[in-house]
CSV table of C-alpha atoms in Angstrom, one decimal:
chain,number,residue,atom,x,y,z
A,1,GLY,CA,28.1,-0.4,-43.5
A,2,ILE,CA,31.9,-0.3,-43.4
A,3,GLN,CA,33.7,-1.4,-46.5
A,4,VAL,CA,36.9,-3.5,-46.1
A,5,GLU,CA,39.2,-3.9,-49.1
A,6,GLN,CA,42.3,-6.1,-49.3
A,7,SER,CA,45.0,-6.1,-51.9
A,8,PRO,CA,46.4,-7.8,-53.8
A,9,PRO,CA,43.7,-10.5,-54.2
A,10,ASP,CA,46.4,-13.1,-55.2
A,11,LEU,CA,50.1,-13.2,-54.6
A,12,ILE,CA,52.6,-15.8,-55.7
A,13,LEU,CA,56.1,-15.7,-54.2
A,14,GLN,CA,59.3,-17.7,-54.3
A,15,GLU,CA,60.3,-19.1,-50.9
A,16,GLY,CA,62.4,-16.6,-49.1
A,17,ALA,CA,60.8,-13.5,-50.6
A,18,ASN,CA,59.2,-10.8,-48.6
A,19,SER,CA,55.6,-9.5,-49.1
A,20,THR,CA,53.2,-6.8,-47.9
A,21,LEU,CA,49.5,-7.3,-47.7
A,22,ARG,CA,47.2,-4.3,-47.4
A,23,CYS,CA,43.8,-3.8,-45.8
A,24,ASN,CA,41.9,-0.5,-46.4
A,25,PHE,CA,38.7,0.4,-44.5
A,26,SER,CA,36.1,3.0,-45.3
A,27,ASP,CA,35.4,4.3,-41.7
A,28,SER,CA,37.1,4.5,-38.3
A,29,VAL,CA,37.5,1.2,-36.6
A,30,ASN,CA,37.8,0.1,-33.0
A,31,ASN,CA,39.1,-3.3,-33.7
A,32,LEU,CA,41.2,-4.9,-36.4
A,33,GLN,CA,42.5,-8.4,-36.7
A,34,TRP,CA,44.6,-10.3,-39.2
A,35,PHE,CA,43.9,-14.0,-39.7
A,36,HIS,CA,45.6,-16.8,-41.7
A,37,GLN,CA,43.2,-19.4,-43.0
A,38,ASN,CA,44.9,-22.8,-43.6
A,39,PRO,CA,43.8,-25.3,-46.2
A,40,TRP,CA,41.5,-27.0,-43.7
A,41,GLY,CA,39.6,-23.9,-43.0
A,42,GLN,CA,40.9,-23.0,-39.6
A,43,LEU,CA,41.3,-19.3,-39.0
A,44,ILE,CA,44.4,-18.6,-37.1
A,45,ASN,CA,44.9,-15.4,-35.2
A,46,LEU,CA,47.9,-13.4,-36.4
A,47,PHE,CA,47.4,-10.0,-34.9
A,48,TYR,CA,44.9,-8.0,-32.9
A,49,ILE,CA,46.0,-4.5,-34.0
A,50,PRO,CA,43.4,-1.6,-33.9
A,51,SER,CA,46.4,0.8,-34.0
A,52,GLY,CA,50.2,0.8,-33.9
A,53,THR,CA,52.8,-1.9,-34.8
A,54,LYS,CA,53.3,-5.4,-33.6
A,55,GLN,CA,55.8,-8.1,-34.5
A,56,ASN,CA,55.7,-11.9,-34.1
A,57,GLY,CA,58.7,-13.7,-35.6
A,58,ARG,CA,58.7,-13.2,-39.4
A,59,LEU,CA,55.4,-11.5,-39.3
A,60,SER,CA,54.6,-7.9,-38.4
A,61,ALA,CA,51.6,-5.6,-38.8
A,62,THR,CA,51.0,-1.9,-38.7
A,63,THR,CA,47.7,-0.1,-38.5
A,64,VAL,CA,47.4,3.6,-39.2
A,65,ALA,CA,43.8,4.2,-38.0
A,66,THR,CA,43.8,7.9,-39.0
A,67,GLU,CA,44.5,6.9,-42.6
A,68,ARG,CA,42.2,3.9,-42.5
A,69,TYR,CA,44.6,1.1,-43.5
A,70,SER,CA,46.6,-1.8,-42.1
A,71,LEU,CA,49.6,-3.6,-43.5
A,72,LEU,CA,50.8,-7.2,-42.9
A,73,TYR,CA,54.4,-7.9,-43.6
A,74,ILE,CA,55.7,-11.4,-44.2
A,75,SER,CA,59.5,-11.7,-44.4
A,76,SER,CA,61.5,-14.7,-45.6
A,77,SER,CA,58.3,-16.5,-46.7
A,78,GLN,CA,58.0,-20.3,-46.3
A,79,THR,CA,55.7,-22.7,-48.1
A,80,THR,CA,53.8,-23.1,-44.9
A,81,ASP,CA,52.8,-19.4,-45.2
A,82,SER,CA,50.5,-20.3,-48.1
A,83,GLY,CA,46.8,-19.8,-47.6
A,84,VAL,CA,44.4,-17.0,-47.4
A,85,TYR,CA,45.0,-13.9,-45.3
A,86,PHE,CA,42.0,-11.9,-44.0
A,87,CYS,CA,41.7,-8.7,-42.2
A,88,ALA,CA,38.5,-8.2,-40.1
A,89,VAL,CA,37.3,-5.0,-38.5
A,90,ASN,CA,35.1,-3.8,-35.7
A,91,ASN,CA,33.3,-5.6,-32.9
A,92,ASP,CA,31.1,-7.6,-35.3
A,93,MET,CA,34.2,-8.7,-37.3
A,94,ARG,CA,33.5,-7.7,-40.9
A,95,PHE,CA,35.9,-9.5,-43.2
A,96,GLY,CA,37.7,-8.3,-46.3
A,97,ALA,CA,37.8,-10.5,-49.4
A,98,GLY,CA,41.2,-11.8,-48.5
A,99,THR,CA,44.6,-12.2,-50.1
A,100,ARG,CA,45.4,-15.7,-51.4
A,101,LEU,CA,49.2,-16.3,-50.9
A,102,THR,CA,51.1,-19.1,-52.7
A,103,VAL,CA,54.7,-19.6,-51.7
A,104,LYS,CA,56.6,-21.8,-54.1
A,105,PRO,CA,59.6,-23.9,-53.1
B,1,ASP,CA,43.6,-21.6,-23.6
B,2,THR,CA,42.1,-20.0,-26.7
B,3,GLU,CA,40.1,-22.9,-27.9
B,4,VAL,CA,36.7,-22.8,-29.5
B,5,THR,CA,35.4,-26.3,-30.2
B,6,GLN,CA,32.9,-27.0,-33.0
B,7,THR,CA,31.0,-30.3,-33.5
B,8,PRO,CA,30.5,-32.1,-35.8
B,9,LYS,CA,33.5,-31.4,-38.1
B,10,HIS,CA,31.6,-32.7,-41.1
B,11,LEU,CA,27.8,-33.0,-41.7
B,12,VAL,CA,25.8,-34.3,-44.6
B,13,MET,CA,22.1,-33.7,-44.4
B,14,GLY,CA,19.0,-34.0,-46.6
B,15,MET,CA,16.7,-31.1,-47.3
B,16,THR,CA,14.1,-32.5,-45.0
B,17,ASN,CA,16.4,-33.2,-42.1
B,18,LYS,CA,16.8,-31.3,-38.9
B,19,LYS,CA,20.3,-31.0,-37.5
B,20,SER,CA,22.2,-28.8,-35.1
B,21,LEU,CA,25.7,-27.5,-35.0
B,22,LYS,CA,27.4,-27.0,-31.7
B,23,CYS,CA,30.0,-24.5,-30.5
B,24,GLU,CA,31.7,-24.4,-27.1
B,25,GLN,CA,34.2,-22.2,-25.4
B,26,HIS,CA,35.5,-22.2,-21.8
B,27,MET,CA,37.4,-18.9,-21.9
B,28,GLY,CA,34.7,-16.9,-20.1
B,29,HIS,CA,33.9,-15.1,-23.3
B,30,ARG,CA,30.5,-13.3,-23.4
B,31,ALA,CA,30.2,-12.7,-27.1
B,32,MET,CA,29.7,-15.5,-29.6
B,33,TYR,CA,29.3,-15.5,-33.4
B,34,TRP,CA,28.2,-17.7,-36.3
B,35,TYR,CA,29.7,-17.2,-39.7
B,36,LYS,CA,29.0,-18.9,-43.1
B,37,GLN,CA,31.8,-19.3,-45.6
B,38,LYS,CA,31.4,-20.4,-49.2
B,39,ALA,CA,34.3,-21.7,-51.2
B,40,LYS,CA,36.8,-18.9,-52.2
B,41,LYS,CA,34.8,-16.3,-50.3
B,42,PRO,CA,35.4,-14.5,-46.9
B,43,PRO,CA,33.4,-15.5,-43.9
B,44,GLU,CA,30.0,-13.8,-43.7
B,45,LEU,CA,28.5,-12.8,-40.4
B,46,MET,CA,25.2,-14.5,-39.6
B,47,PHE,CA,24.5,-14.0,-35.9
B,48,VAL,CA,26.1,-12.4,-32.8
B,49,TYR,CA,25.2,-13.1,-29.2
B,50,SER,CA,26.2,-10.9,-26.4
B,51,TYR,CA,25.6,-12.0,-22.8
B,52,GLU,CA,23.4,-14.8,-24.1
B,53,LYS,CA,21.1,-12.4,-25.9
B,54,LEU,CA,20.9,-12.1,-29.7
B,55,SER,CA,22.6,-8.9,-30.6
B,56,ILE,CA,23.0,-9.1,-34.4
B,57,ASN,CA,20.9,-11.1,-37.0
B,58,GLU,CA,22.2,-10.4,-40.5
B,59,SER,CA,18.7,-11.1,-42.0
B,60,VAL,CA,19.5,-14.8,-42.1
B,61,PRO,CA,16.6,-17.1,-43.3
B,62,SER,CA,14.5,-18.7,-40.6
B,63,ARG,CA,15.7,-22.1,-41.6
B,64,PHE,CA,18.8,-21.2,-39.5
B,65,SER,CA,17.9,-20.8,-35.9
B,66,PRO,CA,20.5,-19.8,-33.3
B,67,GLU,CA,20.4,-20.6,-29.6
B,68,CYS,CA,22.7,-19.6,-26.8
B,69,PRO,CA,21.6,-21.8,-23.8
B,70,ASN,CA,24.5,-20.5,-21.6
B,71,SER,CA,27.6,-18.4,-21.8
B,72,SER,CA,29.8,-21.3,-23.0
B,73,LEU,CA,27.6,-22.8,-25.6
B,74,LEU,CA,26.2,-21.7,-28.9
B,75,ASN,CA,24.0,-23.8,-31.2
B,76,LEU,CA,22.8,-23.4,-34.7
B,77,HIS,CA,19.6,-25.4,-35.5
B,78,LEU,CA,19.1,-26.3,-39.2
B,79,HIS,CA,15.8,-27.2,-40.8
B,80,ALA,CA,14.7,-27.5,-44.4
B,81,LEU,CA,18.0,-26.4,-45.8
B,82,GLN,CA,18.7,-26.0,-49.5
B,83,PRO,CA,21.8,-27.3,-51.4
B,84,GLU,CA,23.1,-23.7,-51.7
B,85,ASP,CA,23.4,-23.7,-47.9
B,86,SER,CA,26.3,-26.1,-48.2
B,87,ALA,CA,29.3,-24.2,-46.7
B,88,LEU,CA,31.8,-24.1,-43.9
B,89,TYR,CA,30.1,-22.8,-40.8
B,90,LEU,CA,32.4,-21.1,-38.3
B,91,CYS,CA,31.9,-20.1,-34.7
B,92,ALA,CA,33.9,-17.5,-32.9
B,93,SER,CA,34.0,-16.0,-29.5
B,94,SER,CA,35.4,-12.8,-27.9
B,95,GLN,CA,35.5,-11.5,-24.3
B,96,ASP,CA,33.0,-8.8,-25.1
B,97,LEU,CA,31.6,-6.7,-27.9
B,98,GLN,CA,32.9,-3.4,-26.4
B,99,GLY,CA,36.1,-1.7,-26.0
B,100,ALA,CA,39.5,-3.4,-26.1
B,101,ARG,CA,38.2,-6.9,-25.3
B,102,THR,CA,37.0,-7.8,-28.7
B,103,GLU,CA,39.8,-10.1,-30.0
B,104,ALA,CA,37.9,-13.0,-31.6
B,105,PHE,CA,39.0,-16.7,-31.7
B,106,PHE,CA,37.5,-19.1,-34.2
B,107,GLY,CA,36.7,-22.8,-34.1
B,108,GLN,CA,37.7,-25.2,-36.8
B,109,GLY,CA,34.4,-25.1,-38.5
B,110,THR,CA,31.7,-27.5,-39.5
B,111,ARG,CA,31.7,-28.4,-43.2
B,112,LEU,CA,28.1,-28.8,-44.1
B,113,THR,CA,26.8,-30.5,-47.3
B,114,VAL,CA,23.1,-30.4,-48.1
B,115,VAL,CA,21.9,-33.1,-50.5
């Protein structure tokens, strides 16, 4: 089956810093989503982005389907951005291992 | 409305108990999913239903039995579980499994403890 790899596994930032999270996948995909899992376990939809670029406030994402990767950009990070960020691909939503982000005040 | 509702939020059950987890959505979605998530791990797919028919079963042990009685409701029946089955169980739904209508929305999960 398709392999999904996320990097880095852990990231610690000072509040206000910018960051880039990466999701690589081993085969072509027809669906890619980015999620933020909060400390209570809720998976919050960030982007549905099988290709192209989208922006939502301080967050933006780019998927280059032909090169099999997607990037999530977080600008001016806040402590509330802390949590685990997952990418998931294809119609049966296969998840990467996630990036655990900690934003320190 | 992008709400998927799971009940109960927390469940403690003994190894000889039978219990059920419930998931409901009223977005008209025709694909529904069960995931299991252990601590510090990503969600793992268990089952997918499409148009109320089981589409994917990821070789899940028979002590987990899914049921999709109608297009809005998905159940997970639990029987004779083991302590290692303790986890967060997540339900999700999407419009469809095909094409561009596959954006999935998740419920808040049921945190299950088997004692």
